[in-house]
XYZ file of C-alpha atoms in Angstrom:
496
model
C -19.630 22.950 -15.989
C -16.726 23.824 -18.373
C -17.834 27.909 -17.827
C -18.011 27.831 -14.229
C -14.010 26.114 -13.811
C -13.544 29.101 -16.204
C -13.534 31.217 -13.309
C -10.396 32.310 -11.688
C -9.543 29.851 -8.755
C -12.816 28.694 -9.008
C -11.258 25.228 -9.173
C -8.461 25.685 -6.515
C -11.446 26.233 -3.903
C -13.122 22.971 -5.887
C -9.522 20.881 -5.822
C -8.862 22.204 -1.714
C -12.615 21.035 -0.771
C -11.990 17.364 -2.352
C -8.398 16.938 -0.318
C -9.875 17.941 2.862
C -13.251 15.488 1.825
C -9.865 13.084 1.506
C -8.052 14.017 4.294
C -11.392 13.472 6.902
C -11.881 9.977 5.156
C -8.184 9.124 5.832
C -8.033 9.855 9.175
C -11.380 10.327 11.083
C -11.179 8.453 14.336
C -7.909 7.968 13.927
C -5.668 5.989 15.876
C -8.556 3.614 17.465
C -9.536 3.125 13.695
C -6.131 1.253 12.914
C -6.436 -2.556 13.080
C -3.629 -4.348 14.491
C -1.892 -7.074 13.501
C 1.081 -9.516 12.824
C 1.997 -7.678 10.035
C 0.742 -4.342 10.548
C 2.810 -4.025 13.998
C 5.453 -5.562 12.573
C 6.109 -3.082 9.654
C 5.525 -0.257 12.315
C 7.834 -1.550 14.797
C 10.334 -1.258 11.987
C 9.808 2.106 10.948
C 10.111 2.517 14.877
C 12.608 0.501 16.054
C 15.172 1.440 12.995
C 14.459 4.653 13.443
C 15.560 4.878 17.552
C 18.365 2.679 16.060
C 19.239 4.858 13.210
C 19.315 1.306 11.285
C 18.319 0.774 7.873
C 17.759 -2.554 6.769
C 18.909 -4.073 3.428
C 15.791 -6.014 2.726
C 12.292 -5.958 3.117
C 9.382 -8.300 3.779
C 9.343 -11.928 2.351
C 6.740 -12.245 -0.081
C 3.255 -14.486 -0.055
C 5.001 -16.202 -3.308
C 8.277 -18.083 -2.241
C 11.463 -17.515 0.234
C 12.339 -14.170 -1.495
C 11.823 -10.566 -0.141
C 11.092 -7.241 -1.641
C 13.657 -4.191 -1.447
C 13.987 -1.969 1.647
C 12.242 1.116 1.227
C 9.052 0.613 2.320
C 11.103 0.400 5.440
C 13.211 3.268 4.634
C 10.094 5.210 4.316
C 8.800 4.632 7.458
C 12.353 5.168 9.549
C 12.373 8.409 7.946
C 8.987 9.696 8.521
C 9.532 7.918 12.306
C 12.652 10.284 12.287
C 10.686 13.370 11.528
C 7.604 12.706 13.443
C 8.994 10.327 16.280
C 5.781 8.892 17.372
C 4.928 5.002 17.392
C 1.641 5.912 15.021
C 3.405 7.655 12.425
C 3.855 5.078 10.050
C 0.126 5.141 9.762
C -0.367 8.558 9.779
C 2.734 8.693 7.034
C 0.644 6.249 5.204
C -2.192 8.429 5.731
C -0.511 11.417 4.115
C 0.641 9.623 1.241
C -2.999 8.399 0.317
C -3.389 12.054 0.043
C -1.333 13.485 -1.904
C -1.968 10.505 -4.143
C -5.246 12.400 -4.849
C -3.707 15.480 -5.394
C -1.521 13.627 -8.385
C -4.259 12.033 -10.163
C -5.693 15.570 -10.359
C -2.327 16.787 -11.797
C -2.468 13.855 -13.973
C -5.873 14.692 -15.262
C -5.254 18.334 -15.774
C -2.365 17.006 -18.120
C -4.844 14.862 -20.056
C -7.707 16.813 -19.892
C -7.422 20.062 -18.088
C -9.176 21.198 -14.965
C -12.447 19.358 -14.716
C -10.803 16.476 -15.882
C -8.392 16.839 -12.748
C -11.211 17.236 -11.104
C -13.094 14.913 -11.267
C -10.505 12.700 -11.583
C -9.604 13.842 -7.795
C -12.785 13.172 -6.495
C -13.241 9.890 -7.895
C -9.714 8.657 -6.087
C -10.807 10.664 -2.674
C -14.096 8.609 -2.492
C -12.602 5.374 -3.753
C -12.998 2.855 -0.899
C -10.145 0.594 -2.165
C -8.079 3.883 -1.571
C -9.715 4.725 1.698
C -9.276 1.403 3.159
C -5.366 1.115 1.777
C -4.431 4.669 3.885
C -5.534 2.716 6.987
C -4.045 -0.626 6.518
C -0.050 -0.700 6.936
C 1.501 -3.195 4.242
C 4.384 -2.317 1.585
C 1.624 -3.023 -1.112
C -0.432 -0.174 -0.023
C 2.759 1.857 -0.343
C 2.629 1.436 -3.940
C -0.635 3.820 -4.719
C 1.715 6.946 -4.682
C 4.265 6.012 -6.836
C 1.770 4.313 -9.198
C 0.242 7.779 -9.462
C 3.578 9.705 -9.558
C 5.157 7.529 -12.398
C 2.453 8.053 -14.674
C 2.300 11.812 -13.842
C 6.281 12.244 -14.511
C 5.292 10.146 -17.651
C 3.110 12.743 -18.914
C 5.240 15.500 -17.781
C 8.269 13.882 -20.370
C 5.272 13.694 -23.039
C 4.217 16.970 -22.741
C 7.215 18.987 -22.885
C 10.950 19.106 -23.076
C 11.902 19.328 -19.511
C 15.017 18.649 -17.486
C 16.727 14.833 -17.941
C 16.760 14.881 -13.909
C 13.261 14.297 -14.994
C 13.475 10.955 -16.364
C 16.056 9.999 -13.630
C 12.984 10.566 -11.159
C 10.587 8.416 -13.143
C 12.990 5.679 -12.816
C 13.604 6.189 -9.039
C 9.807 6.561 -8.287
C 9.472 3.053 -10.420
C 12.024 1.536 -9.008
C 11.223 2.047 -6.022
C 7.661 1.319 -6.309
C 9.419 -2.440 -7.981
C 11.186 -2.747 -4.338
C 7.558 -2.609 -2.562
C 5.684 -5.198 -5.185
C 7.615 -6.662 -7.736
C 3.985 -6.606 -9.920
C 4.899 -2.692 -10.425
C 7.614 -3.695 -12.870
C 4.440 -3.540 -15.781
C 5.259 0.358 -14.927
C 8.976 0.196 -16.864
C 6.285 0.361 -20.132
C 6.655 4.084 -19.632
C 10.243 5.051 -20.157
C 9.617 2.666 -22.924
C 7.053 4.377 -24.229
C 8.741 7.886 -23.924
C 11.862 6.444 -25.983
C 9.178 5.920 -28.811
C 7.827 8.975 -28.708
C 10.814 11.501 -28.227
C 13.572 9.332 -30.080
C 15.906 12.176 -30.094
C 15.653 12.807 -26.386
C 16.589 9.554 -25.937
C 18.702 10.239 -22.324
C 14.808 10.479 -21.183
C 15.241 6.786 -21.435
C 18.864 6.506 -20.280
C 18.140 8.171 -16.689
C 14.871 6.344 -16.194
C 16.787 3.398 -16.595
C 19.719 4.895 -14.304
C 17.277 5.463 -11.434
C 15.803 2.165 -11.864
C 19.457 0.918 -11.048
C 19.709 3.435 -8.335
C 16.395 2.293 -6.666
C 17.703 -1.321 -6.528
C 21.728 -0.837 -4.980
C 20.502 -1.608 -1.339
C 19.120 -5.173 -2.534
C 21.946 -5.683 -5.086
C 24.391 -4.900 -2.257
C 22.198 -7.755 -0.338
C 22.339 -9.867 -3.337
C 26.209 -9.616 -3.420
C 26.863 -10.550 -0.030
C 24.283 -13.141 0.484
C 25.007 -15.447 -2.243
C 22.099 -14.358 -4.708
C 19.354 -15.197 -2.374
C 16.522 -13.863 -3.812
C 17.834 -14.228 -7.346
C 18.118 -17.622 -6.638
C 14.563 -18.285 -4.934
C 13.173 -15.974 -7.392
C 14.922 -17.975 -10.523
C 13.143 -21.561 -8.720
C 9.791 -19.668 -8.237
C 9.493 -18.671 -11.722
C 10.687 -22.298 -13.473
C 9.006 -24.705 -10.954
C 7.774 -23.356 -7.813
C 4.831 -21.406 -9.431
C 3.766 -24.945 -10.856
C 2.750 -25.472 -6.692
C -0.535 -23.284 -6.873
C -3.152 -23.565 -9.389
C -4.739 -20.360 -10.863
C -7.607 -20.633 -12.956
C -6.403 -18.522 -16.350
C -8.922 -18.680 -19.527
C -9.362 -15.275 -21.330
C -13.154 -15.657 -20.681
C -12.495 -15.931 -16.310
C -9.743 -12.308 -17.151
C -12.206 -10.395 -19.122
C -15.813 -11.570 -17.690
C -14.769 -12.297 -14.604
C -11.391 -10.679 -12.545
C -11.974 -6.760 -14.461
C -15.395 -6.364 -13.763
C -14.738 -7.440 -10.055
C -11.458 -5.133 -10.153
C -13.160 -2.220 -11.364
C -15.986 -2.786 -9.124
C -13.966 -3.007 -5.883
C -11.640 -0.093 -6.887
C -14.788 2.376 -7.244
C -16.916 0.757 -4.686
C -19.943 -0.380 -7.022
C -21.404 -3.564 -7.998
C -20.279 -5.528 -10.139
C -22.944 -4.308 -12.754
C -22.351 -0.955 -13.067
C -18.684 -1.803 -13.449
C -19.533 -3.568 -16.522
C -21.602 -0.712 -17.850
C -18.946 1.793 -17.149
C -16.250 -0.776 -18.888
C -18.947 -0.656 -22.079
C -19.787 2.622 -22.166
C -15.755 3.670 -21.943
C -15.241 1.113 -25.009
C -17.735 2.552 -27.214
C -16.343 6.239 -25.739
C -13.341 5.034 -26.884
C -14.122 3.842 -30.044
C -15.756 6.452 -31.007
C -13.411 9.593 -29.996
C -10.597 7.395 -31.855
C -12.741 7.628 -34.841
C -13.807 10.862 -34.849
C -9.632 11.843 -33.893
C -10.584 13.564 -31.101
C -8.304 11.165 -28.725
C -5.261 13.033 -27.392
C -2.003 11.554 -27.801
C -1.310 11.389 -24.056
C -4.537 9.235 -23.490
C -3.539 6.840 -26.508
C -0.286 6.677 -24.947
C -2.275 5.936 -21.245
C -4.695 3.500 -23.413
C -1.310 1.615 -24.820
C 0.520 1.704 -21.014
C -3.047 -0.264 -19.817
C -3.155 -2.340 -22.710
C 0.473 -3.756 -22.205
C -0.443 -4.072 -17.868
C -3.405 -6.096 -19.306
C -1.948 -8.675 -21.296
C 1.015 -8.733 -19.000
C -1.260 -9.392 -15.935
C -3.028 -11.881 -17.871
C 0.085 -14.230 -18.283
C 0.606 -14.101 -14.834
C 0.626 -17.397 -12.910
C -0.227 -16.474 -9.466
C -3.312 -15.369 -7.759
C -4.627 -11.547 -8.951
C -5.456 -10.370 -5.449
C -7.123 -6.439 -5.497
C -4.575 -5.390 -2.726
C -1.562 -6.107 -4.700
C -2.493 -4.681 -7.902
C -3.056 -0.702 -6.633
C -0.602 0.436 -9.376
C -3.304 -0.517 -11.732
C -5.501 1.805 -9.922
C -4.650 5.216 -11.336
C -6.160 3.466 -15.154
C -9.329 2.057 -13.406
C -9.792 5.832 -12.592
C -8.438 7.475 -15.056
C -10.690 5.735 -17.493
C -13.757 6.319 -15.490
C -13.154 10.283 -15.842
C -13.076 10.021 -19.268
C -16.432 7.838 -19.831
C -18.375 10.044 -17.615
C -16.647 13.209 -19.305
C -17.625 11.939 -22.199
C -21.621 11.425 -21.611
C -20.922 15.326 -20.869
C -20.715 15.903 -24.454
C -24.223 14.168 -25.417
C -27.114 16.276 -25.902
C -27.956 16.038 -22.099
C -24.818 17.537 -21.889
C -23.279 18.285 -17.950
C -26.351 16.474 -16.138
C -25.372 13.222 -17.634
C -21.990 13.531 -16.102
C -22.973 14.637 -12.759
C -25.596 12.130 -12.418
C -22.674 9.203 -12.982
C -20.907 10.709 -10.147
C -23.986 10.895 -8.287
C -24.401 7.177 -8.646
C -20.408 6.441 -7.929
C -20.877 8.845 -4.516
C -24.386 6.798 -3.316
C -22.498 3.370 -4.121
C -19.318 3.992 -2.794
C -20.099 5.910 0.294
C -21.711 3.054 2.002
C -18.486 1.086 1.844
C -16.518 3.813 3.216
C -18.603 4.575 6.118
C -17.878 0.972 7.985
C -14.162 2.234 7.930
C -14.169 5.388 9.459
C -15.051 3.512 12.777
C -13.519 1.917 15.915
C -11.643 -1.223 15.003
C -12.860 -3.861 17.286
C -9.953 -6.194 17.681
C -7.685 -2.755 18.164
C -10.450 -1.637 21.415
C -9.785 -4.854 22.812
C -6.341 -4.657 23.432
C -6.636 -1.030 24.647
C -8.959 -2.357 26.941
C -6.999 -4.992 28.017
C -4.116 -2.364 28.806
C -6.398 -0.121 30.578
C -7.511 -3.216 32.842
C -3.816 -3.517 33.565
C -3.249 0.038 34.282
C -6.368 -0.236 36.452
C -5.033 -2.663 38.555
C -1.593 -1.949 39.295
C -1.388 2.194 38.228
C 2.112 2.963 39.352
C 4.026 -0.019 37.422
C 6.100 -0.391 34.330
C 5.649 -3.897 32.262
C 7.262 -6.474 30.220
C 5.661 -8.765 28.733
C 6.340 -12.290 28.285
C 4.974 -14.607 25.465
C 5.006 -18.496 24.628
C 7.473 -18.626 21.634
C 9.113 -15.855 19.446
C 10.373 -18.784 16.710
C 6.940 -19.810 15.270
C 4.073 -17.913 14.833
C 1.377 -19.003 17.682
C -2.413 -18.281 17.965
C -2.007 -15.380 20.019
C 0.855 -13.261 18.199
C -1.665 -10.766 17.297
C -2.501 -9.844 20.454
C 1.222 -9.797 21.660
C 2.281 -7.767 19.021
C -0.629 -5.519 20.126
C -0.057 -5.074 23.568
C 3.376 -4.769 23.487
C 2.597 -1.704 20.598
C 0.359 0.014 23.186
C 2.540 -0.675 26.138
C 5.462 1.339 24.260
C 2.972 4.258 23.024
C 1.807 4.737 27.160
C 5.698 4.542 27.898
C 4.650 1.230 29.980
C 7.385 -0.970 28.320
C 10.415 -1.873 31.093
C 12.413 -4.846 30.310
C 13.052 -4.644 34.165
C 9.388 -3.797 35.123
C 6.599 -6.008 36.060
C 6.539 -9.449 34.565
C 2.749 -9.854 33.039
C 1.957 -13.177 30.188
C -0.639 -13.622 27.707
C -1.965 -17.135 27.728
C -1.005 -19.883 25.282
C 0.377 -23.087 24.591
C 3.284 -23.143 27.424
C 2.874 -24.640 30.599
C 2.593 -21.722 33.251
C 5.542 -21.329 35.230
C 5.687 -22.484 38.926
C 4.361 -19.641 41.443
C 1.664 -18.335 38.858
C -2.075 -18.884 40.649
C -4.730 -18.709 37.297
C -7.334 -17.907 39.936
C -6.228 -15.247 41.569
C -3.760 -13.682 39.076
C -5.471 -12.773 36.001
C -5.289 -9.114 35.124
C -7.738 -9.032 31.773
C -10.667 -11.226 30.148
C -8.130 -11.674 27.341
C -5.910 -14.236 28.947
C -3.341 -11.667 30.752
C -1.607 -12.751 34.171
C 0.561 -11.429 36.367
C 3.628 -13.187 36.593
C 5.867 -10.959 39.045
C 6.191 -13.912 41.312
C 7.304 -16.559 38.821
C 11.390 -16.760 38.762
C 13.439 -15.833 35.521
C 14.495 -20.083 35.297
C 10.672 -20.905 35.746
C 9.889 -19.081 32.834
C 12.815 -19.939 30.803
C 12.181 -23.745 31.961
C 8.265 -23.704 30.503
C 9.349 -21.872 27.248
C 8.303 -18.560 27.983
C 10.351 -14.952 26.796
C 9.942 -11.785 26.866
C 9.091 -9.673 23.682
C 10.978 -6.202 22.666
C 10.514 -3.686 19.838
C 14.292 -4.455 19.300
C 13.661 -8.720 19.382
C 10.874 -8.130 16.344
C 13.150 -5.593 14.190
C 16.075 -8.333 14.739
C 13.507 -11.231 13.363
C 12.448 -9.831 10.150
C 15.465 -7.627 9.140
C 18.334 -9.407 9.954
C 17.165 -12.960 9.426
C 20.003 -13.302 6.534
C 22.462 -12.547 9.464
C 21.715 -15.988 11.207
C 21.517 -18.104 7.939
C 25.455 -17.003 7.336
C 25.535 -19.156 10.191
């Protein structure tokens, strides 16, 4: 195997053939393959709306945890790739792109470890991942977090490898940093800088600038911080002394290690649960064994003592360990799996040991990635819903009115929805054709459920219902501009 990378580009044609593999998995059947949702609009309507507005928030989502948010530039990120690409999908497809490049980086970070069939492989194994392929569909600020996972620990090897410019460090701290501002859990990632102040003592502005551009990463929320009264310091100060005592986590050593790695490792390569726990064993004993024979390089002791400290750390936390939150601790899961099935290439078998693992990763995890590359169901529905609207009255413009916009009813998904598709078919008129989606209000006086029912869905016209009849039964109309108000300038209205 070793012989035939040997060959001049050989692994540049190798390395282009697994990002478009990536590339097709990321964005087959795209858009229809998007699911919609509360969330998932919402975050997109951001990106949208601030970028028509040229606004940038100062905060971002609240998290699961308590009344505190995370830091803006998951937002920021998708206002600026809105800006480039003005188009209402591109926060998905920017999401898309991300996912990757993130496998081009874990091959850069295993050509740093172990050249270019470590790279490789390493490549492949994130391309095929269906935890990966699944996060490059599924808008949320904690699938944001894969790339700069994979980029800190790259720039980290970069400052171990070589003396290289301090701008360097800064960047390690700014990719961490920000990565902190889309899921506070990436702050196990500030081990690094640590680790490099260790290791290069006398380069210790390494250290200095990493910490800089952690600072850097986190003026937008201080500024919040400042002028809000310490808001989320405050919440986040409560959460940590009594508020976490509210939810009960199961937490014994044996549940960590039997139980939560084998599943993680499992769902982050796609296999069952048993071959997680062979690859775990065989990597231990890989481990153990290359440590005593010296063979380990110091950049993969330094990776090994990175995990370790994410491992322990994780361990003492007192909230629920869901997969989706936890991608920076991806780039290990992986990283570790090259190097066990590297490794069987070195017993007397030699390469056909290590092909056949991947063999057996490609047959497990392609099954779960197939479901994903189709049609989402819920997502057809609505565009079939618009369609039967289009259908029925072809030459009109539509606004569309929902029960509440203060509380989150059983049909926000599908408003959020149809409003999103109404604004990608430029159908959206605040002044166009009044059309509601069925819920808890009263329907306003005028409205005939017979005989004015556009869609199977629960969509009537309501052109002949007056402005005060709707007003009087609770009904309003929904805007791009309403949603981006809600969620990023809340704090505005609690000065109040």
């Amino acid at each position: 195997m070793k012989k035939f990378f040997k060959k001049k580009h050989v692994h540049l044609y190798v390395l282009f053939l697994i990002l478009l593999g990536a590339a097709i998995l990321r964005f087959y059947n795209v858009p229809y393959r998007y699911g919609m949702g509360v969330e998932t609009i919402r975050d997109a309507v951001i990106g949208i709306e601030g970028a028509r507005q040229l606004q940038f928030p100062l905060v971002g989502s609240f998290s699961s945890l308590g009344p505190f948010t995370f830091g803006p530039w998951y937002a920021y990120q998708l206002i600026l790739a809105t800006i480039i690409l003005p188009f209402v999908y591109t926060p998905w497809i920017y999401l898309g792109v991300i996912s990757v490049l993130y496998v081009f980086i874990m091959y850069k970070i295993g050509y740093l470890l172990g050249g270019k069939v470590f790279g490789l492989v390493l490549a492949f194994i994130s391309a095929i991942s269906p935890a990966q392929v699944i996060s490059a569909t599924h808008l949320t600020s904690h699938n944001n977090t894969n790339l700069f996972a994979a980029l800190s620990i790259w720039i980290f090897l970069k400052l171990l490898s070589k003396n290289i410019s301090y701008w360097w460090g800064f960047a390690l701290g700014i990719v961490i940093g920000v990565g902190m501002n889309l899921h506070f859990q990436m702050a196990g990632l500030l081990i690094l800088p640590l680790i490099v102040l260790f290791y290069k003592r006398k380069k210790y502005l390494y250290f200095l600038t990493s910490a800089a551009g952690v600072i850097v990463a986190f003026v937008p929320l201080l500024f919040f911080e400042l002028n809000n009264n310490w808001f989320n310091t405050r919440n986040i100060f409560y959460y940590v002394t009594e508020g976490k005592n509210a939810i009960y986590v199961p937490n014994r050593w044996l549940f960590y290690v039997r139980d939560f790695w084998p599943s993680f490792w499992s769902d982050a390569l796609g296999t069952p649960v048993w071959v997680a726990n062979v690859i775990i064993a065989v990597l231990i004993a890989a481990l153990a064994w290359t440590f005593y024979k010296k063979k380990l390089s110091l950049p993969m002791v330094f990776i090994i003592v990175a995990f370790v400290f994410n491992f322990i750390l994780l361990r003492y936390y007192w909230g629920p360990r869901y997969f989706g939150y936890l991608n920076f601790l991806r780039p290990f899961v992986f990283i570790f799996t090259t190097f066990t099935i590297l490794h069987l290439g070195r017993i007397k078998i030699r390469a056909y040991a290590a092909v056949f693992a991947l063999l057996i990763l490609t047959f497990f995890a392609i099954p779960k990635v197939m479901p994903e590359l189709g049609k989402d169901p819920f997502t057809m529905s609505m565009y079939s819903a618009i369609d039967d609207l289009e259908r029925a009255y072809p030459n009109e413009n539509f606004v569309l009115y929902t029960c509440s916009l203060t509380i989150q009813t059983a049909r926000e998904r599908e408003t959020y929805s149809l409003l999103f598709i109404l604004d990608l078919k430029h159908k959206f008129n605040k002044e166009g054709m009044k059309i509601g989606l069925s819920s808890d209000c009263e329907f306003p006086s005028g409205v005939d459920l017979g005989s004015k029912e556009i869609s199977p869905i629960g969509l009537y016209n309501f052109s002949d219902a007056s402005e005060k009849s709707l007003i009087d039964k609770g009904w309003k109309y929904v805007t791009f501009g309403q949603i981006y108000d809600s969620h990023t300038k809340w704090w505005i209205r609690e000065q109040f």
